[in-house]
Tab-separated table of C-alpha atoms and ligand atoms in Angstrom:
chain	number	residue	atom	x	y	z
S	124	MET	CA	-0.166	0.205	0.221
S	125	THR	CA	1.454	3.328	-1.019
S	126	ASN	CA	1.202	6.043	1.292
S	127	GLN	CA	-1.888	7.983	0.420
S	128	PHE	CA	-2.617	9.162	3.719
S	129	PRO	CA	-2.717	12.897	4.177
S	130	GLN	CA	-0.728	15.026	6.573
S	131	ASP	CA	-3.601	15.479	9.110
S	132	PHE	CA	-4.686	11.919	8.794
S	133	LEU	CA	-6.342	10.661	11.850
S	134	TRP	CA	-4.877	7.060	12.881
S	135	GLY	CA	-7.294	6.452	16.080
S	136	VAL	CA	-8.906	3.814	18.470
S	137	ALA	CA	-12.829	4.890	19.620
S	138	THR	CA	-14.468	4.050	22.605
S	139	ALA	CA	-18.045	5.264	23.968
S	140	GLY	CA	-18.243	6.479	27.615
S	141	HIS	CA	-21.444	3.710	28.581
S	142	GLN	CA	-19.458	0.871	27.048
S	143	VAL	CA	-15.725	1.576	28.915
S	144	GLU	CA	-16.201	3.738	31.991
S	145	GLY	CA	-18.626	1.664	34.263
S	146	ASN	CA	-21.267	2.619	36.776
S	147	ASN	CA	-23.288	5.323	34.566
S	148	VAL	CA	-25.903	4.911	37.168
S	149	ASN	CA	-27.959	8.233	35.884
S	150	SER	CA	-28.436	7.042	32.382
S	151	ASP	CA	-31.313	5.536	30.604
S	152	THR	CA	-29.241	2.067	29.295
S	153	TRP	CA	-28.421	1.454	33.211
S	154	PHE	CA	-32.194	1.556	33.625
S	155	LEU	CA	-32.788	-0.473	30.634
S	156	GLU	CA	-30.239	-3.238	31.642
S	157	GLN	CA	-32.060	-3.722	35.284
S	158	LEU	CA	-35.348	-4.290	33.916
S	159	PRO	CA	-37.357	-7.561	33.906
S	160	GLY	CA	-37.626	-9.093	30.487
S	161	SER	CA	-34.501	-6.632	29.757
S	162	MET	CA	-33.071	-6.642	25.827
S	163	PHE	CA	-29.826	-6.689	27.206
S	164	SER	CA	-27.971	-9.897	28.343
S	165	GLU	CA	-26.397	-8.798	31.375
S	166	PRO	CA	-25.878	-5.336	33.048
S	167	SER	CA	-22.867	-3.014	32.056
S	168	GLY	CA	-21.549	-2.690	36.147
S	169	ASP	CA	-18.018	-1.726	35.921
S	170	ALA	CA	-16.924	-2.150	32.458
S	171	VAL	CA	-13.284	-1.844	32.321
S	172	ASP	CA	-13.190	1.172	34.361
S	173	HIS	CA	-11.908	3.749	31.898
S	174	TYR	CA	-13.220	6.587	34.147
S	175	HIS	CA	-10.432	5.648	36.851
S	176	ARG	CA	-8.382	4.057	34.264
S	177	TYR	CA	-8.237	6.771	31.352
S	178	ARG	CA	-4.371	8.051	31.990
S	179	GLU	CA	-3.328	4.795	31.702
S	180	ASP	CA	-5.522	3.699	28.763
S	181	ILE	CA	-4.577	6.892	27.196
S	182	ALA	CA	-0.952	6.305	27.586
S	183	LEU	CA	-1.254	2.728	25.982
S	184	ILE	CA	-3.440	3.777	22.704
S	185	ALA	CA	-0.239	6.693	22.192
S	186	GLU	CA	2.548	4.057	22.833
S	187	LEU	CA	1.133	1.763	20.266
S	188	GLY	CA	1.427	4.181	17.761
S	189	PHE	CA	-2.209	6.000	17.067
S	190	THR	CA	-2.378	9.852	16.795
S	191	SER	CA	-5.941	9.826	17.955
S	192	TYR	CA	-8.632	8.654	20.287
S	193	ARG	CA	-12.537	8.862	19.875
S	194	PHE	CA	-14.314	8.709	23.159
S	195	SER	CA	-17.831	10.335	24.467
S	196	LEU	CA	-19.110	12.239	27.129
S	197	GLU	CA	-21.910	10.852	29.003
S	198	TRP	CA	-24.499	13.437	29.341
S	199	ALA	CA	-26.343	11.627	32.159
S	200	ARG	CA	-22.858	12.576	34.282
S	201	ILE	CA	-22.375	16.072	33.195
S	202	GLU	CA	-26.339	16.994	33.841
S	203	PRO	CA	-27.499	13.942	36.046
S	204	ALA	CA	-30.888	15.926	36.965
S	205	GLU	CA	-32.330	18.445	34.427
S	206	GLY	CA	-30.775	21.749	34.628
S	207	GLN	CA	-28.091	20.625	37.208
S	208	PHE	CA	-24.966	20.447	35.875
S	209	SER	CA	-21.909	18.499	37.502
S	210	VAL	CA	-19.018	20.534	37.377
S	211	ALA	CA	-16.859	17.707	38.892
S	212	ALA	CA	-18.000	15.611	35.708
S	213	LEU	CA	-16.700	18.243	33.458
S	214	ASP	CA	-13.700	18.420	35.175
S	215	HIS	CA	-13.294	15.024	34.649
S	216	TYR	CA	-13.698	15.113	30.689
S	217	LYS	CA	-11.449	17.877	31.213
S	218	ARG	CA	-8.642	15.801	32.472
S	219	VAL	CA	-9.226	13.081	29.480
S	220	LEU	CA	-8.593	15.807	26.998
S	221	GLU	CA	-5.688	16.899	28.855
S	222	ALA	CA	-4.082	13.366	28.718
S	223	CYS	CA	-4.746	12.900	25.259
S	224	VAL	CA	-3.125	16.450	24.525
S	225	GLU	CA	-0.388	15.386	26.631
S	226	HIS	CA	0.215	12.264	24.799
S	227	GLY	CA	0.285	13.552	21.639
S	228	LEU	CA	-3.950	12.431	20.511
S	229	THR	CA	-6.158	14.438	18.576
S	230	PRO	CA	-9.375	14.070	20.793
S	231	VAL	CA	-12.208	13.057	19.002
S	232	VAL	CA	-15.195	13.967	21.126
S	233	THR	CA	-18.303	12.200	20.903
S	234	PHE	CA	-21.395	14.565	22.838
S	235	HIS	CA	-23.757	11.663	22.549
S	236	HIS	CA	-23.832	7.462	21.778
S	237	PHE	CA	-26.707	6.060	22.414
S	238	ALA	CA	-27.054	6.362	26.140
S	239	SER	CA	-29.435	9.535	27.757
S	240	PRO	CA	-29.734	10.926	30.740
S	241	LEU	CA	-32.651	8.683	32.639
S	242	TRP	CA	-34.487	12.150	33.163
S	243	LEU	CA	-34.944	12.656	29.507
S	244	LEU	CA	-36.356	9.242	28.515
S	245	GLN	CA	-39.023	10.275	30.897
S	246	SER	CA	-39.602	13.485	29.277
S	247	GLY	CA	-40.110	12.180	26.241
S	248	GLY	CA	-36.826	10.837	25.004
S	249	TRP	CA	-35.819	11.179	21.463
S	250	GLU	CA	-39.324	12.004	20.804
S	251	GLY	CA	-39.534	14.606	22.907
S	252	ALA	CA	-40.735	18.622	21.600
S	253	ARG	CA	-37.877	19.700	23.926
S	254	THR	CA	-35.229	17.495	23.613
S	255	ALA	CA	-33.414	19.183	20.840
S	256	GLU	CA	-33.334	22.373	22.694
S	257	LEU	CA	-32.198	20.526	25.818
S	258	PHE	CA	-29.310	18.519	24.167
S	259	ALA	CA	-28.184	22.077	22.600
S	260	ARG	CA	-27.950	23.055	26.397
S	261	TYR	CA	-25.969	20.604	27.554
S	262	CYS	CA	-23.448	20.746	24.446
S	263	ASP	CA	-22.861	24.634	25.211
S	264	ARG	CA	-22.357	23.675	28.984
S	265	ALA	CA	-19.709	20.970	27.644
S	266	MET	CA	-17.985	23.488	25.081
S	267	THR	CA	-17.683	26.336	27.917
S	268	HIS	CA	-15.807	23.977	29.914
S	269	LEU	CA	-13.722	21.891	27.309
S	270	GLY	CA	-14.411	23.091	23.807
S	271	HIS	CA	-10.521	24.568	23.820
S	272	LEU	CA	-9.266	20.980	24.015
S	273	ILE	CA	-11.602	19.336	21.773
S	274	GLY	CA	-9.847	18.106	18.008
S	275	VAL	CA	-12.990	17.074	16.496
S	276	ALA	CA	-16.645	17.286	17.377
S	277	CYS	CA	-19.244	14.315	16.582
S	278	THR	CA	-23.078	15.384	17.858
S	279	LEU	CA	-24.685	12.230	17.636
S	280	ASN	CA	-23.781	8.624	17.105
S	281	GLU	CA	-25.411	6.938	14.694
S	282	PRO	CA	-28.931	8.545	14.524
S	283	ASN	CA	-29.915	5.722	11.826
S	284	LEU	CA	-29.133	2.780	13.770
S	285	PRO	CA	-33.192	1.942	14.904
S	286	TRP	CA	-33.819	1.974	11.134
S	287	LEU	CA	-31.230	-0.584	10.500
S	288	LEU	CA	-32.369	-2.756	13.709
S	289	GLU	CA	-35.642	-2.524	12.665
S	290	SER	CA	-34.843	-3.942	8.999
S	291	PHE	CA	-33.584	-7.008	11.239
S	292	GLY	CA	-36.824	-7.237	13.084
S	293	ILE	CA	-35.240	-5.449	16.522
S	294	GLY	CA	-37.701	-2.892	17.690
S	295	GLY	CA	-39.963	-0.420	15.305
S	296	GLU	CA	-42.675	-0.507	17.369
S	297	ALA	CA	-45.460	1.890	16.650
S	298	PRO	CA	-45.630	4.112	19.496
S	299	GLU	CA	-49.226	3.058	20.425
S	300	ASN	CA	-48.234	-0.412	20.418
S	301	ARG	CA	-45.255	-0.207	22.606
S	302	GLY	CA	-47.622	-1.251	25.893
S	303	SER	CA	-48.045	-4.607	24.622
S	304	VAL	CA	-43.672	-5.129	24.428
S	305	PRO	CA	-43.355	-6.299	28.268
S	306	VAL	CA	-40.098	-4.251	28.528
S	307	TRP	CA	-41.406	-1.459	27.534
S	308	ALA	CA	-44.557	-1.666	29.493
S	309	ALA	CA	-42.179	-2.379	32.430
S	310	ALA	CA	-40.162	0.810	31.751
S	311	ALA	CA	-43.233	3.307	31.508
S	312	GLU	CA	-44.522	1.918	34.688
S	313	ARG	CA	-41.348	2.721	36.519
S	314	LEU	CA	-41.089	5.855	34.858
S	315	GLY	CA	-44.478	6.534	35.709
S	316	VAL	CA	-45.347	7.465	31.776
S	317	ASP	CA	-47.242	6.304	29.297
S	318	PRO	CA	-45.737	3.302	27.187
S	319	SER	CA	-46.240	5.458	24.108
S	320	SER	CA	-43.795	7.909	25.045
S	321	VAL	CA	-40.864	5.183	25.710
S	322	ALA	CA	-38.538	6.257	22.853
S	323	PRO	CA	-34.627	5.592	23.549
S	324	PHE	CA	-32.403	6.906	21.275
S	325	GLN	CA	-31.548	3.312	20.113
S	326	PHE	CA	-34.902	2.189	19.778
S	327	CYS	CA	-37.038	4.478	18.000
S	328	SER	CA	-37.325	4.523	14.537
S	329	THR	CA	-40.376	6.708	14.390
S	330	GLU	CA	-40.834	9.881	12.140
S	331	ALA	CA	-41.068	12.126	15.208
S	332	GLY	CA	-37.698	10.335	16.219
S	333	PHE	CA	-36.206	11.288	13.000
S	334	ALA	CA	-37.206	14.965	13.074
S	335	VAL	CA	-35.904	15.464	17.006
S	336	LYS	CA	-32.687	13.792	16.054
S	337	LEU	CA	-32.345	16.078	13.088
S	338	ALA	CA	-32.811	19.225	15.149
S	339	SER	CA	-30.988	18.235	18.006
S	340	HIS	CA	-27.883	17.437	15.435
S	341	GLN	CA	-28.126	21.169	14.000
S	342	ALA	CA	-29.152	22.779	17.119
S	343	ALA	CA	-26.106	21.151	19.012
S	344	THR	CA	-24.173	22.304	15.671
S	345	ALA	CA	-24.784	25.608	15.713
S	346	VAL	CA	-24.136	25.784	19.330
S	347	ILE	CA	-20.410	24.155	19.029
S	348	LYS	CA	-19.764	26.401	15.760
S	349	ALA	CA	-20.672	29.232	17.852
S	350	HIS	CA	-17.968	28.122	20.547
S	351	ARG	CA	-15.288	27.272	18.074
S	352	PRO	CA	-16.119	28.187	14.330
S	353	ASP	CA	-12.685	26.380	13.597
S	354	LEU	CA	-13.614	22.825	14.946
S	355	ARG	CA	-14.892	20.269	12.495
S	356	VAL	CA	-18.540	19.276	13.502
S	357	GLY	CA	-20.481	16.340	12.110
S	358	TRP	CA	-22.823	13.425	13.135
S	359	THR	CA	-21.602	9.803	12.881
S	360	LEU	CA	-23.576	7.030	11.095
S	361	ALA	CA	-24.192	3.470	11.222
S	362	ASN	CA	-23.478	2.489	7.160
S	363	SER	CA	-24.098	-1.111	6.377
S	364	ASP	CA	-23.049	-1.777	2.743
S	365	ILE	CA	-26.792	-2.492	1.640
S	366	GLN	CA	-27.273	-5.284	-1.048
S	367	SER	CA	-29.976	-7.495	-1.996
S	368	ILE	CA	-30.148	-11.545	-3.435
S	369	PRO	CA	-32.845	-11.296	-6.473
S	370	GLY	CA	-36.277	-10.698	-4.938
S	371	GLY	CA	-34.826	-8.233	-2.491
S	372	GLU	CA	-34.201	-5.231	-4.501
S	373	ALA	CA	-37.190	-3.330	-3.423
S	374	ILE	CA	-36.606	-4.022	0.496
S	375	ALA	CA	-32.928	-3.259	-0.135
S	376	ASP	CA	-33.662	0.093	-1.566
S	377	LYS	CA	-36.018	1.066	0.991
S	378	VAL	CA	-33.588	0.018	3.717
S	379	ARG	CA	-30.881	1.998	1.691
S	380	ARG	CA	-33.035	5.093	1.504
S	381	ASP	CA	-34.311	4.834	5.161
S	382	VAL	CA	-31.136	4.305	7.067
S	383	ASN	CA	-28.208	5.341	4.406
S	384	GLU	CA	-29.297	8.122	1.986
S	385	ARG	CA	-31.857	10.404	3.947
S	386	PHE	CA	-28.937	10.571	6.603
S	387	LEU	CA	-26.306	11.628	4.134
S	388	GLU	CA	-28.297	13.884	2.501
S	389	ALA	CA	-29.465	15.337	5.455
S	390	SER	CA	-25.364	15.823	6.211
S	391	ARG	CA	-24.796	17.808	3.632
S	392	GLY	CA	-23.383	21.375	4.715
S	393	ASP	CA	-21.286	19.684	7.406
S	394	ASP	CA	-17.636	19.604	8.044
S	395	PHE	CA	-17.780	15.744	7.632
S	396	VAL	CA	-19.583	12.974	7.975
S	397	GLY	CA	-18.532	9.841	10.458
S	398	ILE	CA	-18.876	6.573	8.563
S	399	GLN	CA	-19.193	3.354	10.871
S	400	THR	CA	-19.231	0.198	8.622
S	401	TYR	CA	-18.729	-3.441	9.829
S	402	GLY	CA	-19.833	-5.056	6.708
S	403	ARG	CA	-22.585	-5.727	4.583
S	404	THR	CA	-26.543	-5.831	4.748
S	405	VAL	CA	-28.271	-8.511	2.077
S	406	TYR	CA	-31.971	-8.696	1.740
S	407	GLY	CA	-34.056	-11.053	-0.104
S	408	PRO	CA	-37.593	-11.579	-0.756
S	409	GLU	CA	-38.542	-12.278	3.123
S	410	GLY	CA	-36.119	-9.284	4.229
S	411	HIS	CA	-32.959	-9.613	6.005
S	412	ALA	CA	-31.199	-12.619	4.888
S	413	PRO	CA	-28.694	-14.683	7.188
S	414	ALA	CA	-25.131	-15.210	6.158
S	415	PRO	CA	-24.731	-17.903	3.244
S	416	ASP	CA	-23.435	-21.449	4.516
S	417	GLY	CA	-19.810	-21.563	4.258
S	418	VAL	CA	-18.959	-18.200	4.939
S	419	GLU	CA	-16.396	-16.746	7.754
S	420	THR	CA	-18.784	-15.265	10.446
S	421	ASN	CA	-18.282	-12.700	13.426
S	422	GLN	CA	-19.235	-13.005	16.539
S	423	MET	CA	-22.989	-12.187	15.937
S	424	GLY	CA	-23.445	-14.299	13.297
S	425	GLU	CA	-22.878	-12.295	10.620
S	426	GLU	CA	-20.615	-12.601	7.566
S	427	ILE	CA	-16.984	-11.346	7.772
S	428	TYR	CA	-17.228	-8.850	4.992
S	429	PRO	CA	-14.139	-5.839	5.443
S	430	GLN	CA	-14.811	-4.391	2.119
S	431	GLY	CA	-17.815	-2.885	2.762
S	432	LEU	CA	-16.196	-0.061	4.120
S	433	GLU	CA	-14.967	0.968	0.949
S	434	ALA	CA	-18.481	1.114	-0.719
S	435	THR	CA	-19.975	3.216	2.577
S	436	ILE	CA	-17.183	5.845	2.224
S	437	ARG	CA	-17.896	5.776	-1.823
S	438	GLU	CA	-21.559	6.047	-0.992
S	439	ALA	CA	-21.048	8.565	1.602
S	440	ALA	CA	-19.121	11.114	-0.150
S	441	ARG	CA	-21.190	11.130	-3.477
S	442	ILE	CA	-24.413	11.811	-1.575
S	443	ALA	CA	-23.249	14.119	1.086
S	444	GLY	CA	-20.790	15.583	-0.861
S	445	ILE	CA	-18.413	16.524	2.123
S	446	PRO	CA	-15.397	14.873	3.573
S	447	VAL	CA	-15.587	11.559	5.418
S	448	ILE	CA	-13.985	10.331	8.266
S	449	VAL	CA	-14.192	6.647	9.459
S	450	THR	CA	-15.503	6.635	12.662
S	451	GLU	CA	-15.744	3.244	13.514
S	452	ASN	CA	-14.819	-0.271	11.884
S	453	GLY	CA	-13.949	-3.431	13.396
S	454	LEU	CA	-14.790	-6.978	14.161
S	455	ALA	CA	-16.232	-9.219	16.846
S	456	THR	CA	-14.102	-11.881	17.069
S	457	GLU	CA	-11.843	-14.077	19.597
S	458	ASP	CA	-9.160	-14.701	17.013
S	459	ASP	CA	-7.287	-11.908	16.561
S	460	THR	CA	-5.611	-13.048	13.084
S	461	GLN	CA	-9.278	-12.665	11.816
S	462	ARG	CA	-9.455	-9.070	12.969
S	463	LEU	CA	-6.067	-7.970	11.944
S	464	ALA	CA	-6.872	-9.458	7.868
S	465	TYR	CA	-10.059	-7.206	8.283
S	466	LEU	CA	-8.560	-4.282	9.262
S	467	GLN	CA	-5.811	-4.663	6.917
S	468	THR	CA	-8.442	-5.157	4.019
S	469	ALA	CA	-10.528	-2.106	5.564
S	470	VAL	CA	-7.729	0.436	5.428
S	471	GLU	CA	-6.340	-0.870	1.828
S	472	GLY	CA	-10.203	0.375	0.994
S	473	VAL	CA	-9.447	3.823	2.459
S	474	ALA	CA	-6.352	4.091	0.523
S	475	SER	CA	-8.028	3.260	-2.815
S	476	CYS	CA	-10.543	5.827	-1.924
S	477	LEU	CA	-8.192	8.398	-1.546
S	478	ALA	CA	-6.002	7.318	-4.603
S	479	ASP	CA	-9.409	8.207	-6.356
S	480	GLY	CA	-9.059	11.672	-4.837
S	481	ILE	CA	-12.191	11.186	-2.111
S	482	GLU	CA	-11.541	13.093	1.166
S	483	VAL	CA	-11.117	10.682	3.858
S	484	GLY	CA	-9.806	12.418	7.286
S	485	GLY	CA	-9.062	9.466	9.351
S	486	TYR	CA	-9.550	5.919	10.115
S	487	ILE	CA	-10.816	5.193	13.854
S	488	ALA	CA	-10.842	1.567	14.455
S	489	TRP	CA	-13.425	0.075	17.153
S	490	THR	CA	-12.638	-0.312	19.523
S	491	ALA	CA	-9.847	0.457	21.708
S	492	PHE	CA	-10.904	-2.352	24.541
S	493	ASP	CA	-12.874	-5.396	24.570
S	494	ASN	CA	-16.104	-3.507	26.277
S	495	TYR	CA	-19.753	-3.373	27.160
S	496	GLU	CA	-21.441	-4.410	23.599
S	497	TRP	CA	-24.825	-3.102	24.790
S	498	VAL	CA	-27.617	-5.738	24.051
S	499	PHE	CA	-24.784	-8.467	23.695
S	500	GLY	CA	-23.252	-7.732	26.773
S	501	TYR	CA	-19.440	-8.783	27.331
S	502	ARG	CA	-19.766	-11.687	24.924
S	503	PRO	CA	-18.249	-10.014	21.676
S	504	LYS	CA	-14.609	-8.883	21.458
S	505	PHE	CA	-14.350	-6.068	19.344
S	506	GLY	CA	-11.279	-4.781	21.047
S	507	LEU	CA	-7.627	-4.366	19.700
S	508	ILE	CA	-6.708	-4.561	23.691
S	509	ALA	CA	-7.982	-7.470	25.684
S	510	VAL	CA	-8.949	-6.837	29.262
S	511	ASP	CA	-9.157	-9.343	32.110
S	512	ARG	CA	-12.301	-7.674	33.986
S	513	THR	CA	-11.274	-9.285	37.043
S	514	THR	CA	-8.370	-7.663	37.370
S	515	GLN	CA	-8.916	-5.316	34.720
S	516	GLU	CA	-5.293	-5.686	33.337
S	517	ARG	CA	-5.087	-4.411	29.814
S	518	THR	CA	-3.296	-6.686	27.137
S	519	PRO	CA	-2.406	-5.126	23.405
S	520	LYS	CA	-3.535	-7.612	21.009
S	521	GLU	CA	-1.402	-8.433	17.737
S	522	SER	CA	-4.108	-6.363	15.997
S	523	ALA	CA	-3.244	-3.137	17.781
S	524	HIS	CA	0.471	-3.502	17.261
S	525	TRP	CA	-0.021	-3.712	13.682
S	526	LEU	CA	-2.655	-1.106	13.424
S	527	GLY	CA	-0.632	0.984	15.583
S	528	SER	CA	2.689	0.172	14.209
S	529	PHE	CA	1.213	0.972	10.629
S	530	ALA	CA	-0.208	4.543	11.928
S	531	ARG	CA	2.884	5.524	13.359
S	532	GLU	CA	4.986	4.514	10.367
S	533	HIS	CA	2.668	6.580	8.138
S	534	ALA	CA	2.308	9.549	10.345
S	535	ALA	CA	5.690	9.862	10.511
S	536	SER	CA	6.346	9.381	6.625
S	537	GLN	CA	3.503	12.215	6.075
S	538	VAL	CA	5.861	14.863	8.465
S	539	ALA	CA	8.889	13.994	6.471
S	540	GLN	CA	6.754	14.626	3.196
S	541	PRO	CA	8.079	18.322	1.414
S	542	ALA	CA	5.040	20.579	1.994
T	1870	BGC	C1	-21.508	1.647	17.759
T	1870	BGC	C2	-20.791	0.988	19.060
T	1870	BGC	C3	-20.882	-0.386	18.740
T	1870	BGC	C4	-20.702	-1.027	17.822
T	1870	BGC	C5	-20.367	-2.589	17.454
T	1870	BGC	C6	-21.816	0.732	16.635
T	1870	BGC	O1	-23.372	0.215	16.423
T	1870	BGC	O2	-21.548	3.138	17.571
T	1870	BGC	O3	-21.119	1.544	20.151
T	1870	BGC	O4	-20.464	-1.229	20.138
T	1870	BGC	O5	-21.293	-0.476	16.750
T	1870	BGC	O6	-21.673	-2.761	17.381
């Protein structure tokens, strides 16, 4: 692979607060994890205690050769009760950002990665009339405290995910039917609200949800830009490479439209769009088609298909017409040689896009550490660094050494290149 990578290309690994920090107890996700009949297979608990171990973790990421670290702020920590902001929590994230700067890592900061404060779920969640305003207010507070240290800002993580999940038959209940789903009924009862109003970020795929997310992204972008006009701001999307087999064309077209195209169209005018691709999703006459017999699969039973990334970068650049940053890409496997091969193919795909003149600003692998994989709990291993959750000991895998060294080598040769 020749060095197609531009001077300021970000080579990073990503995490999300709820998945690594531990004890995000004021969040809606923590609440949903505890419910009877929860869709979460186990609670997140201490996660990998990144909240207390961030210094060593950041030092390790830098030592491996990366130049960037993507992580999220937890709104539920910063605003644990509506209108009450925690300076201690903001100070914590300030220390995290300072540690990145100290270690030469560009911090890519996500303001919302799936988990929201529990009080927001109680007040209409991601269909609520005041949500965009409340989200923008939180972003404003965070920018006042932290803005000067941020390298790249991501407003919302994967606002389009619920439509992809719905195409797999997960979630997607109309508000009036939520009361008949035991977990939403239980949530509503505990929150003292009507089940029709229970709208968590990852699971609501209504038109109202689309409108609230878009308004939130736009309001947050304006607020962030008001603090730092120079800061790159965008949202990050779940962009599967949507394909069909005979008879599935119409379904694939609809999913492509709902999940990829309309969100990419809505990104026009942003500084960048974050692309998060894990493989391809294939539809047949019956809907989502399982992985064909005999292909290698990941720990979720999906086909291993690293080529999907190149396709989604090209799609995003074509539709959104703005620079792309790969903000997530990775593989759930216990076999790190599979991950290594996957990352190599994915990075080759990025190089090929760059060679064709597509503006790609970075490749940030998912994920730094084996962590809490939402509804799947701790079983899937996406990490480049293994974690023993009894001792919290970290052990970089071969894939971490390979990608980190590749990053170091390319970052160094970028510096050496004549201007
Ligand atoms: C999310 C991550 C998640 C990853 C792997 C993305 O949907 O942003 O939080 O862990 O995919 O499933």
